[in-house]
Amino acid sequence: MSKTVKDLIRSIVDFPHEGIVFRDVTTLFADAEGFRMAIGQLLAPYKGERIDKVIGLEARGFILGGAVAHQLSTGFVPIRKKGKLPGAVISEAYQLEYGEAVMEIHDDALTPGERVLIVDDLLATGGTAAAAITLCQRLRAEVMGCAFVIDLPELGGRKVLEGLGMEVHTLCE
Ligand code: PRP
Ligand code: ADE
């Protein structure tokens, strides 16, 4: 029997800190069939919907979001950690499972009314994705959905995003 997306994700204990089980998607990305399957499953709910831009969240969301954007024939927009984007930005601070960070988007990356899809590898507390949603909404884009390969349900991210009125699509827990 061929492998599932979940089978191809590796778990690394105590990374980046003791007590964290890090879900490593590099093994999924390295598998040609697995990567194709993950991209196909991520974009399936949005086929036939009008999506203008795919938003990828640093860092693994760039790999997934770029491939999804290519398949949906949309543009791609990165949301990056503080200080990485070269142009004028808007910023949002957020809490992580293991720390605190700031996300940024170029202030001219989206135009009002554009319909966007947010893509990342993993949903944990939902802090990163919630910051990304806020950034898109501050630019007056309409967030059509948030798609992740992995949901860590015990960290409550899905409830946080659904509480913001978002449609959340995940491939495995
Ligand atoms: C991971 C993951 C998500 C985020 C999810 O990224 O890729 O972006 O954490 O966590 P949350 O739902 O609790 O916000 P990380 O912050 O490790 O950054 P990296 O991709 O740059 O390594
Ligand atoms: N981001 C937040 N928690 C994570 C985890 N357990 N594995 C991979 N990325 C994460």
mmCIF file with all atom_site columns, C-alpha atoms and ligand atoms in Angstrom:
data_model
loop_
_atom_site.group_PDB
_atom_site.id
_atom_site.type_symbol
_atom_site.label_atom_id
_atom_site.label_alt_id
_atom_site.label_comp_id
_atom_site.label_asym_id
_atom_site.label_entity_id
_atom_site.label_seq_id
_atom_site.pdbx_PDB_ins_code
_atom_site.Cartn_x
_atom_site.Cartn_y
_atom_site.Cartn_z
_atom_site.occupancy
_atom_site.B_iso_or_equiv
_atom_site.pdbx_formal_charge
_atom_site.auth_seq_id
_atom_site.auth_comp_id
_atom_site.auth_asym_id
_atom_site.auth_atom_id
_atom_site.pdbx_PDB_model_num
ATOM   1   C CA  . MET A 1 1   ? 0.000   0.000  0.000   1.00 0.00 ? 1   MET A CA  1
ATOM   2   C CA  . SER A 1 2   ? 1.359   3.485  -0.815  1.00 0.00 ? 2   SER A CA  1
ATOM   3   C CA  . LYS A 1 3   ? 2.246   5.900  1.979   1.00 0.00 ? 3   LYS A CA  1
ATOM   4   C CA  . THR A 1 4   ? -0.061  8.644  3.227   1.00 0.00 ? 4   THR A CA  1
ATOM   5   C CA  . VAL A 1 5   ? 0.938   12.260 3.873   1.00 0.00 ? 5   VAL A CA  1
ATOM   6   C CA  . LYS A 1 6   ? 0.952   11.497 7.606   1.00 0.00 ? 6   LYS A CA  1
ATOM   7   C CA  . ASP A 1 7   ? 3.248   8.469  7.158   1.00 0.00 ? 7   ASP A CA  1
ATOM   8   C CA  . LEU A 1 8   ? 5.862   10.739 5.539   1.00 0.00 ? 8   LEU A CA  1
ATOM   9   C CA  . ILE A 1 9   ? 6.058   13.266 8.427   1.00 0.00 ? 9   ILE A CA  1
ATOM   10  C CA  . ARG A 1 10  ? 8.883   12.610 10.888  1.00 0.00 ? 10  ARG A CA  1
ATOM   11  C CA  . SER A 1 11  ? 8.768   13.471 14.608  1.00 0.00 ? 11  SER A CA  1
ATOM   12  C CA  . ILE A 1 12  ? 11.886  14.835 16.318  1.00 0.00 ? 12  ILE A CA  1
ATOM   13  C CA  . VAL A 1 13  ? 11.779  14.758 20.122  1.00 0.00 ? 13  VAL A CA  1
ATOM   14  C CA  . ASP A 1 14  ? 13.089  17.766 22.133  1.00 0.00 ? 14  ASP A CA  1
ATOM   15  C CA  . PHE A 1 15  ? 13.488  20.177 19.183  1.00 0.00 ? 15  PHE A CA  1
ATOM   16  C CA  . PRO A 1 16  ? 13.911  23.136 19.323  1.00 0.00 ? 16  PRO A CA  1
ATOM   17  C CA  . HIS A 1 17  ? 13.470  22.832 23.118  1.00 0.00 ? 17  HIS A CA  1
ATOM   18  C CA  . GLU A 1 18  ? 13.092  20.025 25.633  1.00 0.00 ? 18  GLU A CA  1
ATOM   19  C CA  . GLY A 1 19  ? 9.496   18.820 25.765  1.00 0.00 ? 19  GLY A CA  1
ATOM   20  C CA  . ILE A 1 20  ? 8.588   19.811 22.183  1.00 0.00 ? 20  ILE A CA  1
ATOM   21  C CA  . VAL A 1 21  ? 7.903   17.030 19.659  1.00 0.00 ? 21  VAL A CA  1
ATOM   22  C CA  . PHE A 1 22  ? 8.775   18.735 16.376  1.00 0.00 ? 22  PHE A CA  1
ATOM   23  C CA  . ARG A 1 23  ? 6.752   17.540 13.363  1.00 0.00 ? 23  ARG A CA  1
ATOM   24  C CA  . ASP A 1 24  ? 9.277   17.591 10.525  1.00 0.00 ? 24  ASP A CA  1
ATOM   25  C CA  . VAL A 1 25  ? 7.821   17.917 7.006   1.00 0.00 ? 25  VAL A CA  1
ATOM   26  C CA  . THR A 1 26  ? 11.200  17.849 5.210   1.00 0.00 ? 26  THR A CA  1
ATOM   27  C CA  . THR A 1 27  ? 10.736  14.082 4.809   1.00 0.00 ? 27  THR A CA  1
ATOM   28  C CA  . LEU A 1 28  ? 7.339   14.691 3.176   1.00 0.00 ? 28  LEU A CA  1
ATOM   29  C CA  . PHE A 1 29  ? 8.776   17.379 0.866   1.00 0.00 ? 29  PHE A CA  1
ATOM   30  C CA  . ALA A 1 30  ? 11.634  15.056 -0.184  1.00 0.00 ? 30  ALA A CA  1
ATOM   31  C CA  . ASP A 1 31  ? 9.229   12.347 -1.349  1.00 0.00 ? 31  ASP A CA  1
ATOM   32  C CA  . ALA A 1 32  ? 8.045   13.120 -4.906  1.00 0.00 ? 32  ALA A CA  1
ATOM   33  C CA  . GLU A 1 33  ? 4.737   11.266 -4.599  1.00 0.00 ? 33  GLU A CA  1
ATOM   34  C CA  . GLY A 1 34  ? 4.119   12.516 -1.062  1.00 0.00 ? 34  GLY A CA  1
ATOM   35  C CA  . PHE A 1 35  ? 4.807   16.147 -1.949  1.00 0.00 ? 35  PHE A CA  1
ATOM   36  C CA  . ARG A 1 36  ? 2.505   15.981 -4.981  1.00 0.00 ? 36  ARG A CA  1
ATOM   37  C CA  . MET A 1 37  ? -0.200  14.314 -2.848  1.00 0.00 ? 37  MET A CA  1
ATOM   38  C CA  . ALA A 1 38  ? 0.111   16.971 -0.109  1.00 0.00 ? 38  ALA A CA  1
ATOM   39  C CA  . ILE A 1 39  ? -0.201  19.853 -2.604  1.00 0.00 ? 39  ILE A CA  1
ATOM   40  C CA  . GLY A 1 40  ? -3.196  18.193 -4.313  1.00 0.00 ? 40  GLY A CA  1
ATOM   41  C CA  . GLN A 1 41  ? -4.959  17.662 -0.986  1.00 0.00 ? 41  GLN A CA  1
ATOM   42  C CA  . LEU A 1 42  ? -4.167  21.181 0.281   1.00 0.00 ? 42  LEU A CA  1
ATOM   43  C CA  . LEU A 1 43  ? -5.717  22.918 -2.717  1.00 0.00 ? 43  LEU A CA  1
ATOM   44  C CA  . ALA A 1 44  ? -8.650  20.509 -3.328  1.00 0.00 ? 44  ALA A CA  1
ATOM   45  C CA  . PRO A 1 45  ? -11.313 22.559 -1.458  1.00 0.00 ? 45  PRO A CA  1
ATOM   46  C CA  . TYR A 1 46  ? -10.382 25.737 -3.372  1.00 0.00 ? 46  TYR A CA  1
ATOM   47  C CA  . LYS A 1 47  ? -10.441 24.375 -6.938  1.00 0.00 ? 47  LYS A CA  1
ATOM   48  C CA  . GLY A 1 48  ? -13.031 26.344 -8.877  1.00 0.00 ? 48  GLY A CA  1
ATOM   49  C CA  . GLU A 1 49  ? -13.160 29.107 -6.205  1.00 0.00 ? 49  GLU A CA  1
ATOM   50  C CA  . ARG A 1 50  ? -11.870 32.552 -7.076  1.00 0.00 ? 50  ARG A CA  1
ATOM   51  C CA  . ILE A 1 51  ? -8.544  32.934 -5.264  1.00 0.00 ? 51  ILE A CA  1
ATOM   52  C CA  . ASP A 1 52  ? -6.364  35.908 -6.272  1.00 0.00 ? 52  ASP A CA  1
ATOM   53  C CA  . LYS A 1 53  ? -3.293  35.273 -4.112  1.00 0.00 ? 53  LYS A CA  1
ATOM   54  C CA  . VAL A 1 54  ? -1.837  32.483 -2.023  1.00 0.00 ? 54  VAL A CA  1
ATOM   55  C CA  . ILE A 1 55  ? -0.138  33.702 1.169   1.00 0.00 ? 55  ILE A CA  1
ATOM   56  C CA  . GLY A 1 56  ? 2.756   31.528 2.422   1.00 0.00 ? 56  GLY A CA  1
ATOM   57  C CA  . LEU A 1 57  ? 3.989   31.792 6.039   1.00 0.00 ? 57  LEU A CA  1
ATOM   58  C CA  . GLU A 1 58  ? 7.729   31.638 6.702   1.00 0.00 ? 58  GLU A CA  1
ATOM   59  C CA  . ALA A 1 59  ? 9.383   29.276 6.348   1.00 0.00 ? 59  ALA A CA  1
ATOM   60  C CA  . ARG A 1 60  ? 7.755   25.996 5.317   1.00 0.00 ? 60  ARG A CA  1
ATOM   61  C CA  . GLY A 1 61  ? 4.630   27.781 4.142   1.00 0.00 ? 61  GLY A CA  1
ATOM   62  C CA  . PHE A 1 62  ? 6.755   29.247 1.318   1.00 0.00 ? 62  PHE A CA  1
ATOM   63  C CA  . ILE A 1 63  ? 7.434   25.785 -0.115  1.00 0.00 ? 63  ILE A CA  1
ATOM   64  C CA  . LEU A 1 64  ? 3.819   24.650 0.153   1.00 0.00 ? 64  LEU A CA  1
ATOM   65  C CA  . GLY A 1 65  ? 2.269   27.998 -0.746  1.00 0.00 ? 65  GLY A CA  1
ATOM   66  C CA  . GLY A 1 66  ? 4.476   28.418 -3.815  1.00 0.00 ? 66  GLY A CA  1
ATOM   67  C CA  . ALA A 1 67  ? 3.412   25.046 -5.169  1.00 0.00 ? 67  ALA A CA  1
ATOM   68  C CA  . VAL A 1 68  ? -0.283  25.680 -4.357  1.00 0.00 ? 68  VAL A CA  1
ATOM   69  C CA  . ALA A 1 69  ? -0.125  29.115 -6.053  1.00 0.00 ? 69  ALA A CA  1
ATOM   70  C CA  . HIS A 1 70  ? 1.435   27.557 -9.151  1.00 0.00 ? 70  HIS A CA  1
ATOM   71  C CA  . GLN A 1 71  ? -1.285  24.887 -9.294  1.00 0.00 ? 71  GLN A CA  1
ATOM   72  C CA  . LEU A 1 72  ? -4.106  27.420 -8.773  1.00 0.00 ? 72  LEU A CA  1
ATOM   73  C CA  . SER A 1 73  ? -2.464  29.879 -11.229 1.00 0.00 ? 73  SER A CA  1
ATOM   74  C CA  . THR A 1 74  ? -2.467  32.671 -8.632  1.00 0.00 ? 74  THR A CA  1
ATOM   75  C CA  . GLY A 1 75  ? 0.177   35.065 -7.399  1.00 0.00 ? 75  GLY A CA  1
ATOM   76  C CA  . PHE A 1 76  ? 2.173   34.254 -4.260  1.00 0.00 ? 76  PHE A CA  1
ATOM   77  C CA  . VAL A 1 77  ? 2.757   36.634 -1.322  1.00 0.00 ? 77  VAL A CA  1
ATOM   78  C CA  . PRO A 1 78  ? 5.143   35.876 1.576   1.00 0.00 ? 78  PRO A CA  1
ATOM   79  C CA  . ILE A 1 79  ? 4.465   36.763 5.206   1.00 0.00 ? 79  ILE A CA  1
ATOM   80  C CA  . ARG A 1 80  ? 7.864   36.838 6.910   1.00 0.00 ? 80  ARG A CA  1
ATOM   81  C CA  . LYS A 1 81  ? 9.454   37.153 10.321  1.00 0.00 ? 81  LYS A CA  1
ATOM   82  C CA  . LYS A 1 82  ? 10.426  40.683 11.377  1.00 0.00 ? 82  LYS A CA  1
ATOM   83  C CA  . GLY A 1 83  ? 13.182  42.431 9.425   1.00 0.00 ? 83  GLY A CA  1
ATOM   84  C CA  . LYS A 1 84  ? 13.342  40.131 6.378   1.00 0.00 ? 84  LYS A CA  1
ATOM   85  C CA  . LEU A 1 85  ? 11.171  41.953 3.822   1.00 0.00 ? 85  LEU A CA  1
ATOM   86  C CA  . PRO A 1 86  ? 12.963  44.765 1.961   1.00 0.00 ? 86  PRO A CA  1
ATOM   87  C CA  . GLY A 1 87  ? 10.070  47.170 1.306   1.00 0.00 ? 87  GLY A CA  1
ATOM   88  C CA  . ALA A 1 88  ? 7.664   49.068 3.575   1.00 0.00 ? 88  ALA A CA  1
ATOM   89  C CA  . VAL A 1 89  ? 5.781   46.632 5.829   1.00 0.00 ? 89  VAL A CA  1
ATOM   90  C CA  . ILE A 1 90  ? 2.974   46.342 8.334   1.00 0.00 ? 90  ILE A CA  1
ATOM   91  C CA  . SER A 1 91  ? 3.637   44.142 11.412  1.00 0.00 ? 91  SER A CA  1
ATOM   92  C CA  . GLU A 1 92  ? 1.777   41.964 13.928  1.00 0.00 ? 92  GLU A CA  1
ATOM   93  C CA  . ALA A 1 93  ? 3.204   40.450 17.126  1.00 0.00 ? 93  ALA A CA  1
ATOM   94  C CA  . TYR A 1 94  ? 2.073   36.956 18.213  1.00 0.00 ? 94  TYR A CA  1
ATOM   95  C CA  . GLN A 1 95  ? 2.791   34.120 20.698  1.00 0.00 ? 95  GLN A CA  1
ATOM   96  C CA  . LEU A 1 96  ? 4.302   30.783 19.603  1.00 0.00 ? 96  LEU A CA  1
ATOM   97  C CA  . GLU A 1 97  ? 4.126   27.331 21.220  1.00 0.00 ? 97  GLU A CA  1
ATOM   98  C CA  . TYR A 1 98  ? 7.748   28.062 22.214  1.00 0.00 ? 98  TYR A CA  1
ATOM   99  C CA  . GLY A 1 99  ? 8.277   31.816 22.183  1.00 0.00 ? 99  GLY A CA  1
ATOM   100 C CA  . GLU A 1 100 ? 7.158   35.154 20.758  1.00 0.00 ? 100 GLU A CA  1
ATOM   101 C CA  . ALA A 1 101 ? 7.633   36.662 17.299  1.00 0.00 ? 101 ALA A CA  1
ATOM   102 C CA  . VAL A 1 102 ? 6.539   39.372 14.848  1.00 0.00 ? 102 VAL A CA  1
ATOM   103 C CA  . MET A 1 103 ? 5.236   38.711 11.327  1.00 0.00 ? 103 MET A CA  1
ATOM   104 C CA  . GLU A 1 104 ? 5.312   41.218 8.466   1.00 0.00 ? 104 GLU A CA  1
ATOM   105 C CA  . ILE A 1 105 ? 3.831   41.721 4.994   1.00 0.00 ? 105 ILE A CA  1
ATOM   106 C CA  . HIS A 1 106 ? 4.713   44.342 2.398   1.00 0.00 ? 106 HIS A CA  1
ATOM   107 C CA  . ASP A 1 107 ? 2.162   47.122 2.761   1.00 0.00 ? 107 ASP A CA  1
ATOM   108 C CA  . ASP A 1 108 ? 1.414   47.035 -0.988  1.00 0.00 ? 108 ASP A CA  1
ATOM   109 C CA  . ALA A 1 109 ? 1.328   43.227 -1.379  1.00 0.00 ? 109 ALA A CA  1
ATOM   110 C CA  . LEU A 1 110 ? -2.497  42.990 -1.500  1.00 0.00 ? 110 LEU A CA  1
ATOM   111 C CA  . THR A 1 111 ? -5.183  45.267 -2.890  1.00 0.00 ? 111 THR A CA  1
ATOM   112 C CA  . PRO A 1 112 ? -8.549  45.820 -1.164  1.00 0.00 ? 112 PRO A CA  1
ATOM   113 C CA  . GLY A 1 113 ? -11.057 43.089 -2.049  1.00 0.00 ? 113 GLY A CA  1
ATOM   114 C CA  . GLU A 1 114 ? -8.478  40.524 -3.166  1.00 0.00 ? 114 GLU A CA  1
ATOM   115 C CA  . ARG A 1 115 ? -9.412  36.976 -2.135  1.00 0.00 ? 115 ARG A CA  1
ATOM   116 C CA  . VAL A 1 116 ? -6.526  35.161 -0.474  1.00 0.00 ? 116 VAL A CA  1
ATOM   117 C CA  . LEU A 1 117 ? -5.734  31.662 0.801   1.00 0.00 ? 117 LEU A CA  1
ATOM   118 C CA  . ILE A 1 118 ? -3.264  31.289 3.708   1.00 0.00 ? 118 ILE A CA  1
ATOM   119 C CA  . VAL A 1 119 ? -0.986  28.214 3.567   1.00 0.00 ? 119 VAL A CA  1
ATOM   120 C CA  . ASP A 1 120 ? 1.421   26.807 6.177   1.00 0.00 ? 120 ASP A CA  1
ATOM   121 C CA  . ASP A 1 121 ? 2.790   23.426 7.221   1.00 0.00 ? 121 ASP A CA  1
ATOM   122 C CA  . LEU A 1 122 ? 1.396   23.254 10.738  1.00 0.00 ? 122 LEU A CA  1
ATOM   123 C CA  . LEU A 1 123 ? -1.337  24.673 12.966  1.00 0.00 ? 123 LEU A CA  1
ATOM   124 C CA  . ALA A 1 124 ? -0.420  24.638 16.670  1.00 0.00 ? 124 ALA A CA  1
ATOM   125 C CA  . THR A 1 125 ? -1.756  27.482 18.876  1.00 0.00 ? 125 THR A CA  1
ATOM   126 C CA  . GLY A 1 126 ? -2.959  29.387 15.810  1.00 0.00 ? 126 GLY A CA  1
ATOM   127 C CA  . GLY A 1 127 ? -0.952  32.478 16.789  1.00 0.00 ? 127 GLY A CA  1
ATOM   128 C CA  . THR A 1 128 ? 1.045   32.632 13.559  1.00 0.00 ? 128 THR A CA  1
ATOM   129 C CA  . ALA A 1 129 ? -1.992  32.144 11.327  1.00 0.00 ? 129 ALA A CA  1
ATOM   130 C CA  . ALA A 1 130 ? -4.087  34.615 13.371  1.00 0.00 ? 130 ALA A CA  1
ATOM   131 C CA  . ALA A 1 131 ? -1.358  37.246 12.904  1.00 0.00 ? 131 ALA A CA  1
ATOM   132 C CA  . ALA A 1 132 ? -1.323  36.471 9.158   1.00 0.00 ? 132 ALA A CA  1
ATOM   133 C CA  . ILE A 1 133 ? -5.126  36.817 8.956   1.00 0.00 ? 133 ILE A CA  1
ATOM   134 C CA  . THR A 1 134 ? -4.928  40.193 10.725  1.00 0.00 ? 134 THR A CA  1
ATOM   135 C CA  . LEU A 1 135 ? -2.197  41.397 8.337   1.00 0.00 ? 135 LEU A CA  1
ATOM   136 C CA  . CYS A 1 136 ? -4.285  40.401 5.285   1.00 0.00 ? 136 CYS A CA  1
ATOM   137 C CA  . GLN A 1 137 ? -7.396  42.021 6.737   1.00 0.00 ? 137 GLN A CA  1
ATOM   138 C CA  . ARG A 1 138 ? -5.475  45.224 7.560   1.00 0.00 ? 138 ARG A CA  1
ATOM   139 C CA  . LEU A 1 139 ? -4.740  45.404 3.811   1.00 0.00 ? 139 LEU A CA  1
ATOM   140 C CA  . ARG A 1 140 ? -8.504  44.853 3.272   1.00 0.00 ? 140 ARG A CA  1
ATOM   141 C CA  . ALA A 1 141 ? -8.100  41.489 1.552   1.00 0.00 ? 141 ALA A CA  1
ATOM   142 C CA  . GLU A 1 142 ? -10.716 38.776 2.075   1.00 0.00 ? 142 GLU A CA  1
ATOM   143 C CA  . VAL A 1 143 ? -9.292  35.593 3.649   1.00 0.00 ? 143 VAL A CA  1
ATOM   144 C CA  . MET A 1 144 ? -11.085 32.680 1.932   1.00 0.00 ? 144 MET A CA  1
ATOM   145 C CA  . GLY A 1 145 ? -9.459  29.961 4.018   1.00 0.00 ? 145 GLY A CA  1
ATOM   146 C CA  . CYS A 1 146 ? -6.405  28.670 5.876   1.00 0.00 ? 146 CYS A CA  1
ATOM   147 C CA  . ALA A 1 147 ? -4.835  25.375 4.776   1.00 0.00 ? 147 ALA A CA  1
ATOM   148 C CA  . PHE A 1 148 ? -2.261  23.355 6.745   1.00 0.00 ? 148 PHE A CA  1
ATOM   149 C CA  . VAL A 1 149 ? -0.714  19.923 6.347   1.00 0.00 ? 149 VAL A CA  1
ATOM   150 C CA  . ILE A 1 150 ? -0.767  19.224 10.121  1.00 0.00 ? 150 ILE A CA  1
ATOM   151 C CA  . ASP A 1 151 ? -3.170  20.141 12.917  1.00 0.00 ? 151 ASP A CA  1
ATOM   152 C CA  . LEU A 1 152 ? -2.022  19.717 16.530  1.00 0.00 ? 152 LEU A CA  1
ATOM   153 C CA  . PRO A 1 153 ? -5.557  19.701 18.012  1.00 0.00 ? 153 PRO A CA  1
ATOM   154 C CA  . GLU A 1 154 ? -4.424  19.718 21.650  1.00 0.00 ? 154 GLU A CA  1
ATOM   155 C CA  . LEU A 1 155 ? -2.996  23.233 21.107  1.00 0.00 ? 155 LEU A CA  1
ATOM   156 C CA  . GLY A 1 156 ? -6.361  24.649 20.033  1.00 0.00 ? 156 GLY A CA  1
ATOM   157 C CA  . GLY A 1 157 ? -5.411  26.521 16.846  1.00 0.00 ? 157 GLY A CA  1
ATOM   158 C CA  . ARG A 1 158 ? -8.421  25.370 14.846  1.00 0.00 ? 158 ARG A CA  1
ATOM   159 C CA  . LYS A 1 159 ? -10.819 26.775 17.475  1.00 0.00 ? 159 LYS A CA  1
ATOM   160 C CA  . VAL A 1 160 ? -8.917  30.080 17.509  1.00 0.00 ? 160 VAL A CA  1
ATOM   161 C CA  . LEU A 1 161 ? -9.150  30.450 13.721  1.00 0.00 ? 161 LEU A CA  1
ATOM   162 C CA  . GLU A 1 162 ? -12.762 29.267 13.539  1.00 0.00 ? 162 GLU A CA  1
ATOM   163 C CA  . GLY A 1 163 ? -13.510 31.830 16.260  1.00 0.00 ? 163 GLY A CA  1
ATOM   164 C CA  . LEU A 1 164 ? -12.211 34.453 13.817  1.00 0.00 ? 164 LEU A CA  1
ATOM   165 C CA  . GLY A 1 165 ? -14.748 33.161 11.272  1.00 0.00 ? 165 GLY A CA  1
ATOM   166 C CA  . MET A 1 166 ? -12.198 31.261 9.206   1.00 0.00 ? 166 MET A CA  1
ATOM   167 C CA  . GLU A 1 167 ? -12.604 28.043 7.220   1.00 0.00 ? 167 GLU A CA  1
ATOM   168 C CA  . VAL A 1 168 ? -9.751  25.746 8.309   1.00 0.00 ? 168 VAL A CA  1
ATOM   169 C CA  . HIS A 1 169 ? -8.533  22.874 6.119   1.00 0.00 ? 169 HIS A CA  1
ATOM   170 C CA  . THR A 1 170 ? -5.970  20.358 7.457   1.00 0.00 ? 170 THR A CA  1
ATOM   171 C CA  . LEU A 1 171 ? -4.659  17.057 6.060   1.00 0.00 ? 171 LEU A CA  1
ATOM   172 C CA  . CYS A 1 172 ? -3.789  15.158 9.257   1.00 0.00 ? 172 CYS A CA  1
ATOM   173 C CA  . GLU A 1 173 ? -3.487  15.366 13.044  1.00 0.00 ? 173 GLU A CA  1
HETATM 174 C C1  . PRP B 2 .   ? 5.957   26.823 12.920  1.00 0.00 ? 1   PRP B C1  1
HETATM 175 C C2  . PRP B 2 .   ? 5.000   26.410 11.838  1.00 0.00 ? 1   PRP B C2  1
HETATM 176 C C3  . PRP B 2 .   ? 3.959   27.478 11.874  1.00 0.00 ? 1   PRP B C3  1
HETATM 177 C C4  . PRP B 2 .   ? 3.911   27.850 13.344  1.00 0.00 ? 1   PRP B C4  1
HETATM 178 C C5  . PRP B 2 .   ? 2.703   27.251 13.983  1.00 0.00 ? 1   PRP B C5  1
HETATM 179 O O1  . PRP B 2 .   ? 6.821   27.809 12.440  1.00 0.00 ? 1   PRP B O1  1
HETATM 180 O O2  . PRP B 2 .   ? 5.642   26.313 10.578  1.00 0.00 ? 1   PRP B O2  1
HETATM 181 O O3  . PRP B 2 .   ? 4.307   28.604 11.080  1.00 0.00 ? 1   PRP B O3  1
HETATM 182 O O4  . PRP B 2 .   ? 5.101   27.324 13.941  1.00 0.00 ? 1   PRP B O4  1
HETATM 183 O O5  . PRP B 2 .   ? 2.621   27.563 15.341  1.00 0.00 ? 1   PRP B O5  1
HETATM 184 P P1  . PRP B 2 .   ? 1.390   28.348 15.985  1.00 0.00 ? 1   PRP B P1  1
HETATM 185 O O6  . PRP B 2 .   ? 0.120   27.785 15.374  1.00 0.00 ? 1   PRP B O6  1
HETATM 186 O O7  . PRP B 2 .   ? 1.500   28.037 17.449  1.00 0.00 ? 1   PRP B O7  1
HETATM 187 O O8  . PRP B 2 .   ? 1.559   29.791 15.701  1.00 0.00 ? 1   PRP B O8  1
HETATM 188 P P2  . PRP B 2 .   ? 8.009   28.386 13.314  1.00 0.00 ? 1   PRP B P2  1
HETATM 189 O O9  . PRP B 2 .   ? 7.486   29.484 14.169  1.00 0.00 ? 1   PRP B O9  1
HETATM 190 O O10 . PRP B 2 .   ? 8.693   27.237 13.987  1.00 0.00 ? 1   PRP B O10 1
HETATM 191 O O11 . PRP B 2 .   ? 8.934   29.127 12.260  1.00 0.00 ? 1   PRP B O11 1
HETATM 192 P P3  . PRP B 2 .   ? 9.831   28.623 11.027  1.00 0.00 ? 1   PRP B P3  1
HETATM 193 O O12 . PRP B 2 .   ? 8.879   28.035 10.016  1.00 0.00 ? 1   PRP B O12 1
HETATM 194 O O13 . PRP B 2 .   ? 10.456  29.891 10.533  1.00 0.00 ? 1   PRP B O13 1
HETATM 195 O O14 . PRP B 2 .   ? 10.810  27.615 11.547  1.00 0.00 ? 1   PRP B O14 1
HETATM 196 N N1  . ADE B 3 .   ? 5.385   24.837 15.367  1.00 0.00 ? 2   ADE B N1  1
HETATM 197 C C1  . ADE B 3 .   ? 4.823   24.909 16.569  1.00 0.00 ? 2   ADE B C1  1
HETATM 198 N N2  . ADE B 3 .   ? 4.820   23.719 17.163  1.00 0.00 ? 2   ADE B N2  1
HETATM 199 C C2  . ADE B 3 .   ? 5.420   22.860 16.307  1.00 0.00 ? 2   ADE B C2  1
HETATM 200 C C3  . ADE B 3 .   ? 5.706   21.480 16.337  1.00 0.00 ? 2   ADE B C3  1
HETATM 201 N N3  . ADE B 3 .   ? 5.382   20.739 17.395  1.00 0.00 ? 2   ADE B N3  1
HETATM 202 N N4  . ADE B 3 .   ? 6.320   20.925 15.275  1.00 0.00 ? 2   ADE B N4  1
HETATM 203 C C4  . ADE B 3 .   ? 6.646   21.693 14.218  1.00 0.00 ? 2   ADE B C4  1
HETATM 204 N N5  . ADE B 3 .   ? 6.400   22.998 14.125  1.00 0.00 ? 2   ADE B N5  1
HETATM 205 C C5  . ADE B 3 .   ? 5.794   23.570 15.168  1.00 0.00 ? 2   ADE B C5  1
#
